[in-house]
Short mmCIF file of C-alpha atoms in Angstrom, two decimals:
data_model
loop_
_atom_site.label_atom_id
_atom_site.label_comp_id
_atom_site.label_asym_id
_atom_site.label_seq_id
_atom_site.Cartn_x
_atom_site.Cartn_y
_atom_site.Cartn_z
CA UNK A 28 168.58 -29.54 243.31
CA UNK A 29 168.74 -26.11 242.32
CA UNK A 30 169.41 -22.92 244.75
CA UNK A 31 166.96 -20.60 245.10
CA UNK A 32 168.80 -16.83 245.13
CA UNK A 33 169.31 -15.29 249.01
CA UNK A 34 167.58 -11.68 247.61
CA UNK A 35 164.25 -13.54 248.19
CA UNK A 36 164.88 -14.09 251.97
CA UNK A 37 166.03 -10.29 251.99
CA UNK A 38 162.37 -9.62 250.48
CA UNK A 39 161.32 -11.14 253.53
CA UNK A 40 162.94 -9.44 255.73
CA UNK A 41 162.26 -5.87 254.09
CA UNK A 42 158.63 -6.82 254.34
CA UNK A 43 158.61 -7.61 257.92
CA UNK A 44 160.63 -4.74 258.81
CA UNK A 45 158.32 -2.55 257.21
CA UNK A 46 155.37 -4.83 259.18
CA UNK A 47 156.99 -3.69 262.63
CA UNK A 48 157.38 -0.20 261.86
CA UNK A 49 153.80 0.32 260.90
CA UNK A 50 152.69 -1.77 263.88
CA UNK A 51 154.59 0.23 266.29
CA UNK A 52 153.17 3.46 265.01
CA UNK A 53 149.69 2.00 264.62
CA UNK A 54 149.47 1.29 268.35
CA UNK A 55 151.47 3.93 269.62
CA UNK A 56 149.98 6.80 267.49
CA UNK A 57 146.83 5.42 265.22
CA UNK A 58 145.36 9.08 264.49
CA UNK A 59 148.88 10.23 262.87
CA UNK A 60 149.38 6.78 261.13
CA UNK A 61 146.12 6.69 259.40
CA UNK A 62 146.90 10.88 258.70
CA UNK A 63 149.80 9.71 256.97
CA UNK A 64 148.38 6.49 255.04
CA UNK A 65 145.98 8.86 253.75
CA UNK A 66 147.56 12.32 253.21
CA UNK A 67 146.42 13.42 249.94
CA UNK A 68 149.27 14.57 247.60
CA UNK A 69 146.84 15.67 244.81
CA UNK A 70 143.82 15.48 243.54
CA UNK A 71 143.41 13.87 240.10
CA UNK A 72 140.14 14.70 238.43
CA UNK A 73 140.01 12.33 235.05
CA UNK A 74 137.56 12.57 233.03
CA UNK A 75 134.25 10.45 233.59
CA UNK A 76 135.35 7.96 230.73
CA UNK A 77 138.82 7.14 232.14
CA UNK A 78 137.86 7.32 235.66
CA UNK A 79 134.17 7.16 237.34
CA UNK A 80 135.51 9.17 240.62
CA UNK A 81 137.91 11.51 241.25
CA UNK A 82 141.28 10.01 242.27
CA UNK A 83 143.01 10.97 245.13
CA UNK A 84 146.93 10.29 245.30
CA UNK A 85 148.02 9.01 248.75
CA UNK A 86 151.38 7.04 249.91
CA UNK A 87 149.61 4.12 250.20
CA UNK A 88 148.01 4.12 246.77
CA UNK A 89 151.26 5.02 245.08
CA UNK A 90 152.48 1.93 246.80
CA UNK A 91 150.10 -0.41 246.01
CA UNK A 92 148.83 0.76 242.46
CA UNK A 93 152.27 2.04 241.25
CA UNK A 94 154.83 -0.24 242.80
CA UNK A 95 153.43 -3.37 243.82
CA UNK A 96 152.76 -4.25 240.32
CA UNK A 97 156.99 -4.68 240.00
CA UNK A 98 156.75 -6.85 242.59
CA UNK A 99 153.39 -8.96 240.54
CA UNK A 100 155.27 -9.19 237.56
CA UNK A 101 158.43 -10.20 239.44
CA UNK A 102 156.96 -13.13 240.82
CA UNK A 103 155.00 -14.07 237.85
CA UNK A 104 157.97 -14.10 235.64
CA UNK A 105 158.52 -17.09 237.75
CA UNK A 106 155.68 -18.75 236.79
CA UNK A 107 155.28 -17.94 233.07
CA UNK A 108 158.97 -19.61 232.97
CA UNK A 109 158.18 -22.76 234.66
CA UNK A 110 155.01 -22.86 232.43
CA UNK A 111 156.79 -22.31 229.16
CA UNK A 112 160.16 -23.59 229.42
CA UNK A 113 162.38 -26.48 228.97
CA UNK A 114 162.19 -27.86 232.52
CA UNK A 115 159.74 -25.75 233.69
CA UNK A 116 158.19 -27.05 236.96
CA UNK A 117 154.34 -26.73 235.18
CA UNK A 118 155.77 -27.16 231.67
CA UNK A 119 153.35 -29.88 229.82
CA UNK A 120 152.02 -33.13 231.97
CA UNK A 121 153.89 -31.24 235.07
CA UNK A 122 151.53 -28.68 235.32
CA UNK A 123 148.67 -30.91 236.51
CA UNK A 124 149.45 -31.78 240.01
CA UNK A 125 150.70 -27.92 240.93
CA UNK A 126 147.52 -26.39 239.39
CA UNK A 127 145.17 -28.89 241.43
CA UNK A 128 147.01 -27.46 244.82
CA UNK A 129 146.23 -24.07 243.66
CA UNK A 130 142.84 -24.77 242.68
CA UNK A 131 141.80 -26.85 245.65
CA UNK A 132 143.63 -24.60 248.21
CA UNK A 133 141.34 -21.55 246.85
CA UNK A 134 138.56 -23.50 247.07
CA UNK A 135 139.32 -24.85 250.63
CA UNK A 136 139.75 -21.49 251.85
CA UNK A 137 136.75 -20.06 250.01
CA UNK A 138 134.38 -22.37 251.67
CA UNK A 139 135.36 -22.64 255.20
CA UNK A 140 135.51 -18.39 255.04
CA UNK A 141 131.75 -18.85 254.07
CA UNK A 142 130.91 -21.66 256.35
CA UNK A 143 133.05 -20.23 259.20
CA UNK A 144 131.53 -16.31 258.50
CA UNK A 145 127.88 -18.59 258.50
CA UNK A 146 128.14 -20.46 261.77
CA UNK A 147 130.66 -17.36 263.87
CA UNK A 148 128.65 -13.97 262.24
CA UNK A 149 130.99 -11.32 261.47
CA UNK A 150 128.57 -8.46 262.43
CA UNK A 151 126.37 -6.36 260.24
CA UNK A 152 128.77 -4.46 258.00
CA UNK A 153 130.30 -7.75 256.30
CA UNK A 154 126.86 -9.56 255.01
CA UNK A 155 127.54 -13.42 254.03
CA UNK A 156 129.05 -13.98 250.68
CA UNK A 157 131.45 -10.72 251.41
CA UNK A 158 135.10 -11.10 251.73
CA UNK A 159 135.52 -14.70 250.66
CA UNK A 160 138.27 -13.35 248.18
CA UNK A 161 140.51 -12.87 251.13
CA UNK A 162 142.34 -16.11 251.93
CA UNK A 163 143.11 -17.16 248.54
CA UNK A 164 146.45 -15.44 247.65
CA UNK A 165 148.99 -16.50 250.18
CA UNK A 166 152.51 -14.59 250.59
CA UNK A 167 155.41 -15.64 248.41
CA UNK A 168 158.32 -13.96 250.22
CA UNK A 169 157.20 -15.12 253.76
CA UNK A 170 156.25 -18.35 253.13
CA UNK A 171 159.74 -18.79 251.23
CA UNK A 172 161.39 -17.50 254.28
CA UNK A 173 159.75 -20.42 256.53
CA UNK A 174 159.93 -23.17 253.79
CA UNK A 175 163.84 -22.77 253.78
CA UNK A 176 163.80 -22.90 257.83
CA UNK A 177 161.83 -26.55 257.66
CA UNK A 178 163.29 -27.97 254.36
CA UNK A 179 166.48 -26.33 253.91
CA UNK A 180 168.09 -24.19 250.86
CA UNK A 181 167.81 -26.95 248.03
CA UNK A 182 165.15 -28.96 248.88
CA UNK A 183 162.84 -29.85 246.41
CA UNK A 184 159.06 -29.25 248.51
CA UNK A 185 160.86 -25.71 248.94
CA UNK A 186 160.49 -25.61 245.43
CA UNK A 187 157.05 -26.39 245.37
CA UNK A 188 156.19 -23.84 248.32
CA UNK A 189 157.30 -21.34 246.16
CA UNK A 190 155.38 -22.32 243.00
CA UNK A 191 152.04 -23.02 244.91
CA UNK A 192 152.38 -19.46 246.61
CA UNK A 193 152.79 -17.24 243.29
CA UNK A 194 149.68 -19.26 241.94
CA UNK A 195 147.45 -18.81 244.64
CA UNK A 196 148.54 -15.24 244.81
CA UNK A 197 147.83 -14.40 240.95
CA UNK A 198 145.07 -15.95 241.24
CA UNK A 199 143.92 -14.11 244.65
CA UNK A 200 144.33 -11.02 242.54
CA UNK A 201 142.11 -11.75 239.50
CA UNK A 202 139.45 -13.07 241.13
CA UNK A 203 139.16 -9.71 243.46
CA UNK A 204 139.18 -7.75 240.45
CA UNK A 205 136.59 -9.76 238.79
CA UNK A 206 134.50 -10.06 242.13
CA UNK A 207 134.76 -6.67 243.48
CA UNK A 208 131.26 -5.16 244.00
CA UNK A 209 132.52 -1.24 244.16
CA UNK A 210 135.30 -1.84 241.06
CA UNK A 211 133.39 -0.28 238.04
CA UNK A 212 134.49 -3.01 235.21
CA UNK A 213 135.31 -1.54 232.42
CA UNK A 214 137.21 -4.79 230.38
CA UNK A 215 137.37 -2.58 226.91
CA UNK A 216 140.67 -0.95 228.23
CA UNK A 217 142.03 -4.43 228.57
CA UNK A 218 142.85 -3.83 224.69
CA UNK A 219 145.51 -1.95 225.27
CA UNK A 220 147.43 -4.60 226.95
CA UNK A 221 146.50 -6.53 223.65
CA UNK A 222 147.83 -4.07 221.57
CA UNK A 223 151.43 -3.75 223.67
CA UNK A 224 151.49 -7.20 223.56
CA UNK A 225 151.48 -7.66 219.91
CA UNK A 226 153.15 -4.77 218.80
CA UNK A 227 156.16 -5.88 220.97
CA UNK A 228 156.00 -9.36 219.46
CA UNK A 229 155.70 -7.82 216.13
CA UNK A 230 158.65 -5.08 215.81
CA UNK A 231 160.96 -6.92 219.04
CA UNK A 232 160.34 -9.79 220.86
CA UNK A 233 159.68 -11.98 217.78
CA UNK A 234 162.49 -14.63 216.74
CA UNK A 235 164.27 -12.77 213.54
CA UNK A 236 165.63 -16.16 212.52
CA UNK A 237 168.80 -16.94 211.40
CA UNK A 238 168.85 -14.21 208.63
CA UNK A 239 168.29 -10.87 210.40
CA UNK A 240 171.09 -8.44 211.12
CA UNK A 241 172.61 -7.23 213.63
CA UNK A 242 170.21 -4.12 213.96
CA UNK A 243 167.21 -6.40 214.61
CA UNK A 244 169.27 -8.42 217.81
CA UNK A 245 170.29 -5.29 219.36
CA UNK A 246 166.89 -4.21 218.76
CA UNK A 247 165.44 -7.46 220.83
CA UNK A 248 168.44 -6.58 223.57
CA UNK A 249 166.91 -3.22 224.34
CA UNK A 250 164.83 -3.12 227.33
CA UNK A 251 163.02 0.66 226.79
CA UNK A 252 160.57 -0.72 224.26
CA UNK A 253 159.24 -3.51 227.11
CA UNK A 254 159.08 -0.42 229.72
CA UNK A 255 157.02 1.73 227.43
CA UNK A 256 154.74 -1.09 226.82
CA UNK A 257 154.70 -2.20 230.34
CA UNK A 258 153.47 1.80 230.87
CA UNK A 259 150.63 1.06 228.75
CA UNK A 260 149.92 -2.30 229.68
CA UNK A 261 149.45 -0.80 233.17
CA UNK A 262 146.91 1.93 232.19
CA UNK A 263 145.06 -0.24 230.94
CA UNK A 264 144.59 -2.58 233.72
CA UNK A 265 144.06 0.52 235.61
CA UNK A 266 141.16 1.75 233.20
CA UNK A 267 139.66 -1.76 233.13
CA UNK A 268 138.90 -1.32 236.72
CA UNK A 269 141.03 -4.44 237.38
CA UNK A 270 143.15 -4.47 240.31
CA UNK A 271 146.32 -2.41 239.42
CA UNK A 272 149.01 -4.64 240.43
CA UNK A 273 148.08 -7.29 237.64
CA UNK A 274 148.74 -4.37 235.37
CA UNK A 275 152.65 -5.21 234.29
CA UNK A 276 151.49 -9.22 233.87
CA UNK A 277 150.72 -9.17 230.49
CA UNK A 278 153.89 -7.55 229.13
CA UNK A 279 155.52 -10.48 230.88
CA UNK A 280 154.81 -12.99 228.32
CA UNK A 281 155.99 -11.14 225.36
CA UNK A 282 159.35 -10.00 226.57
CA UNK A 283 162.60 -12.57 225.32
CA UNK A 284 163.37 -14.82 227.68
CA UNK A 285 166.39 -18.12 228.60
CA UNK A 286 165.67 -21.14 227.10
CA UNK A 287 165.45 -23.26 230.00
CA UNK A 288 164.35 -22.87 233.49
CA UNK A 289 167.12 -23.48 236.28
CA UNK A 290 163.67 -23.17 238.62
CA UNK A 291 162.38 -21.00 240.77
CA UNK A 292 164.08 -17.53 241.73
CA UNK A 293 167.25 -19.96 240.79
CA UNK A 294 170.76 -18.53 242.05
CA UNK A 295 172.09 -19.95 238.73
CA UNK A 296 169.73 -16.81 236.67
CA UNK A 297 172.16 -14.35 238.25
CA UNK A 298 173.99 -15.59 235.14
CA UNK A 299 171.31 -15.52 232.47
CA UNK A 300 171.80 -12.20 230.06
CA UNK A 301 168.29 -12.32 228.26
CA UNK A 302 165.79 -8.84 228.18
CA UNK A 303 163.25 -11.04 230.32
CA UNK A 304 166.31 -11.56 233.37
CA UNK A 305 167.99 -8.80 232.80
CA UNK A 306 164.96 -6.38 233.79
CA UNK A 307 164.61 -9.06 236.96
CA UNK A 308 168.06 -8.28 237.58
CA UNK A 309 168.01 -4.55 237.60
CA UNK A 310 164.33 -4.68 240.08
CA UNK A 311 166.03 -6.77 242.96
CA UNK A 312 166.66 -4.09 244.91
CA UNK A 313 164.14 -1.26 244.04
CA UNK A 314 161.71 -4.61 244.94
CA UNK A 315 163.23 -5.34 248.44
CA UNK A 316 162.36 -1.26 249.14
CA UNK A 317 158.84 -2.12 247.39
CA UNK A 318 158.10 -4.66 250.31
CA UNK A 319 158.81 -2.11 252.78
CA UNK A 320 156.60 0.27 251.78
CA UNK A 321 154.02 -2.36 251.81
CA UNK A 322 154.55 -3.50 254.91
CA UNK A 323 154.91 0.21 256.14
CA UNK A 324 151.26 0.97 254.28
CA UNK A 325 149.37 -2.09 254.99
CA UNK A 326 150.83 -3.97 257.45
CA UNK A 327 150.28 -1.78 261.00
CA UNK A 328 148.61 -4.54 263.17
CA UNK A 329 145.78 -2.84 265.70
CA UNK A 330 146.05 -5.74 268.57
CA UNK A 331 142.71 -4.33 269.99
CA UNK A 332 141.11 -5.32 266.45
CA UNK A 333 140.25 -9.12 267.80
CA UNK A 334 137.10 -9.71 266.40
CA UNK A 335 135.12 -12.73 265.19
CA UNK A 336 136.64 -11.56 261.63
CA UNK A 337 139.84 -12.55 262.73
CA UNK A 338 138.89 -16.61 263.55
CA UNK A 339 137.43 -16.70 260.00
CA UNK A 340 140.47 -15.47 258.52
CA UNK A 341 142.52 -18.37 260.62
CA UNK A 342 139.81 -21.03 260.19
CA UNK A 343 140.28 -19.97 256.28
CA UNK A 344 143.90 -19.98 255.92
CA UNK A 345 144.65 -22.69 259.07
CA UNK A 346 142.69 -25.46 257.89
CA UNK A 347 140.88 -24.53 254.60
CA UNK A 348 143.29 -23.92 252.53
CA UNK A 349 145.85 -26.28 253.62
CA UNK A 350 143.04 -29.18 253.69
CA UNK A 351 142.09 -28.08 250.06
CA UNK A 352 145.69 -27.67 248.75
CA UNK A 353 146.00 -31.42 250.11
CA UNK A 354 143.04 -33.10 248.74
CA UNK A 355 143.84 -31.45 245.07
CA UNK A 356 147.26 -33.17 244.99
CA UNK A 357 145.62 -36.31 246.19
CA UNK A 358 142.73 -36.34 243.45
CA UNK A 359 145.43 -35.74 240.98
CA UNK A 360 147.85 -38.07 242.04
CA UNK A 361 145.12 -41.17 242.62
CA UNK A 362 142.98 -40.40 239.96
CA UNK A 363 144.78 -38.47 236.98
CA UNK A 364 148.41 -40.37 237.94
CA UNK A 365 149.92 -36.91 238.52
CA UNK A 366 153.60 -36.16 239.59
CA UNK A 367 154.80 -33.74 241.52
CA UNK A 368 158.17 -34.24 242.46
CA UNK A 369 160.36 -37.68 242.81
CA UNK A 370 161.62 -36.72 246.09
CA UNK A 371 158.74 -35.97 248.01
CA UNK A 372 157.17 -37.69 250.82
CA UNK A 373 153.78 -37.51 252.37
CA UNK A 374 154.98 -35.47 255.51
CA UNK A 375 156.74 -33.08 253.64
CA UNK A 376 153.75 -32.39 251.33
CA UNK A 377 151.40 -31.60 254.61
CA UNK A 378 154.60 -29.17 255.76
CA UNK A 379 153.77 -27.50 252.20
CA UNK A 380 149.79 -27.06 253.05
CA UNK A 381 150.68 -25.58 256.11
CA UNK A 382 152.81 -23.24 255.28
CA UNK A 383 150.22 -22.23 252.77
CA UNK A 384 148.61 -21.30 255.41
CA UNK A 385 150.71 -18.30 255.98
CA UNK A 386 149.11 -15.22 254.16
CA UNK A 387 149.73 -11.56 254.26
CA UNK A 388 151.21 -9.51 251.49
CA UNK A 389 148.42 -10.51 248.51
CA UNK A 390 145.75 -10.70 251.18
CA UNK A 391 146.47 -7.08 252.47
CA UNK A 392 146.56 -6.27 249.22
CA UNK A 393 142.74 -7.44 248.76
CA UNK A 394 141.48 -6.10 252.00
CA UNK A 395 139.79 -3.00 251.17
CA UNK A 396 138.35 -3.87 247.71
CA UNK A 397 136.52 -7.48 249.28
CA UNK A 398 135.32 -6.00 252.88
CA UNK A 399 133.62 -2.59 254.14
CA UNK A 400 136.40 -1.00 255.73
CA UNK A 401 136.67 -0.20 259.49
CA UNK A 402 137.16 -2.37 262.39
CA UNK A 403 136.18 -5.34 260.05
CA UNK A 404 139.04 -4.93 258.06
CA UNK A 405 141.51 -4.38 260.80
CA UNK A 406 140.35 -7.32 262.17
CA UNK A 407 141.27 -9.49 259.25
CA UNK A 408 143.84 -7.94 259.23
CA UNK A 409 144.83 -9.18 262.39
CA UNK A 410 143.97 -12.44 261.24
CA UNK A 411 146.56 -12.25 258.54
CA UNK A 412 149.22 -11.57 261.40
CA UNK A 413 148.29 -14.01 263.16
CA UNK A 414 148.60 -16.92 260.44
CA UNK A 415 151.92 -15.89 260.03
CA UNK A 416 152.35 -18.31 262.97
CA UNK A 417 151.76 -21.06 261.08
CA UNK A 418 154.89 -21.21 259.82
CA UNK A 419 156.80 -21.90 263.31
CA UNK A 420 154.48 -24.45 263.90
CA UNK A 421 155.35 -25.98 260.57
CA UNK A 422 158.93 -25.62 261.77
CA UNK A 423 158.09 -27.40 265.02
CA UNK A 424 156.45 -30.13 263.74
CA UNK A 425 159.21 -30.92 261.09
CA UNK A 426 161.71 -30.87 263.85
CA UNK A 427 159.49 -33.69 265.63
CA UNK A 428 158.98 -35.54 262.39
CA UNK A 429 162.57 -35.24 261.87
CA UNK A 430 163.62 -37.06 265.07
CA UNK A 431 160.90 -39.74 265.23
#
């Protein structure tokens, strides 16, 4: 099997530094680290057809509107390759099994938040119905991090961590930007992702064919044309009212890419020279500073923040979403005869669920658009901390499996 590259542990350590920093301020100093969150570089007034409200431009919205979509698209160039290529991990019949984990593990976690937030309360500010969108991404980099601990660096149920984790995240995304109550939708921008999509096609990404010259390849070699229309791709997400970090997605799909997939993250791409790796190559590191900032913006944990919030986050994430994840395979493998992988066993598919369980980066992410704000949200936020446990007890319970 396949090894996946070490930059994605680094991700995950970049991340959790930036997670410890923030927390350490956050309990030793809240006042200055909220001052600082929300110090307002400038004041953007739009007008009333681009943008409903004025815009104010803080860190932590340059971080997560303007840099976390590098990070979106870097992970779902993953998944548009193992959807489209030659041994893709969801190419054709293979896609079945990994999209009924994805779909049943945001379903799982979307019902026991509403049953758990039904039966606990959460208090008068978060009504029922309100943050459900929550627990449904997961965190890529983190969970990666934990899945190499328990299955080691080639295994193939890391693989499958991996893939179940950008899905769930993607997916976490679009449905808070469809959901959102306060986003304004306006989908007409969504046209001009359209348009950069098919006027790259058109004039570069297209295949020439055998008869084109040498003009036209170097032309389909050039990576400025993807970042212009990556530029406007973004607006337009932006403009649509959509979240902001889905904004570099659709560009994704249009720029040239390998011909085969050596899997997920795969060392072996280090080696690939096509537009669609090459700009993957060149945002490893600017990425691994990305995470920081994240984790410097939205990860400062308030431990005085317990509140019933935080045990329907858990209850979501600990046994929702794993117990969902798990019952999708099943239905597909029983009923539809789906395959996931050859070299899987039972156990090692229930260390997957739980380490689906972990969720932090995508979730943070979705925090202030699906819940009022306030000690509600730093109590989810809490919550998200705290499933990061999961993944030692996933570790711990391999180590018994492993011995009996």
């Amino acid at each position: 099997m396949y090894r996946v590259s070490p930059f994605v542990r680094r991700f995950g350590f970049a991340l959790l530094a930036g997670m410890a920093l923030a927390t350490i301020w956050v309990n030793l100093a809240p006042a200055s680290y909220y001052d600082a969150l929300e110090w307002r570089l400038y004041d953007l007034t739009l007008p009333h057809w681009l943008a409903p409200m004025p815009v104010s431009i803080t860190p932590k919205l340059i971080v997560s509107h303007g840099m976390m979509p590098f990070f979106v698209a870097f992970v779902g160039k993953e998944l548009w390759e193992a959807l489209i290529l030659e041994r893709g991990a969801m190419a054709g019949p293979r896609a079945f099994a990994p999209m009924a984990g994805i779909l049943g593990g945001a379903i799982g976690a979307i019902l026991l938040w509403l049953m758990a937030s039904a039966l606990m309360g959460t208090g008068e500010d978060l009504g029922f119905g309100m943050g459900w969108q929550v627990p449904v991404g997961g965190d890529v980099v983190l969970a990666y991090v934990m899945a190499r601990a328990v299955f080691g660096a080639g295994h193939p149920a890391l693989h499958v961590s991996l893939l179940l984790a950008i899905g769930l995240d993607i997916l976490g995304l679009i449905l808070t930007g469809l959901t959102d109550p306060a986003a304004s939708l306006r989908l007409a921008w969504l046209a001009l992702p359209v348009v950069a999509m098919i006027t790259i096609w058109r004039l570069v990404a297209r295949d020439p064919g055998p008869q084109a010259g040498e003009a036209r390849r170097r032309r389909m070699r050039a990576l400025w044309p993807h970042a212009v229309a990556g530029f406007v791709s973004w607006f337009g997400v932006v403009a649509s009212g959509l979240p902001p970090a889905l904004g570099l997605l659709p560009i994704v799909a249009v720029i040239p890419h390998a011909d085969r997939s050596f899997g997920l993250f795969a060392e072996a791409e280090a080696l690939l020279h096509d537009p669609l790796n090459q700009l993957a190559h060149y945002l490893v590191k600017p990425i691994a500073v990305v995470l920081f900032c994240f984790g410097l913006t939205r990860g400062g944990i308030d431990f005085a923040a317990f509140e019933t919030t935080t045990l329907v986050v858990l209850a979501s994430l600990w046994i929702g979403k794993p117990l969902g994840l798990c019952l999708g395979l099943v239905l597909a493998f029983w009923l539809f005869g789906a395959r996931l992988h050859a070299g899987l066993r039972l156990r090692e598919v229930a260390l997957v669920a739980l380490i689906a369980g972990m969720g932090f980066t995508v979730p943070a992410l979705t925090l202030e658009s699906a819940l009022p704000g306030g000690i509600v949200t730093e109590a989810a936020r809490l919550g998200l901390a705290l499933s990061l446990l999961m993944g030692p007890l996933a570790l711990g319970l391999s180590r018994i499996w492993g011995r009996k």
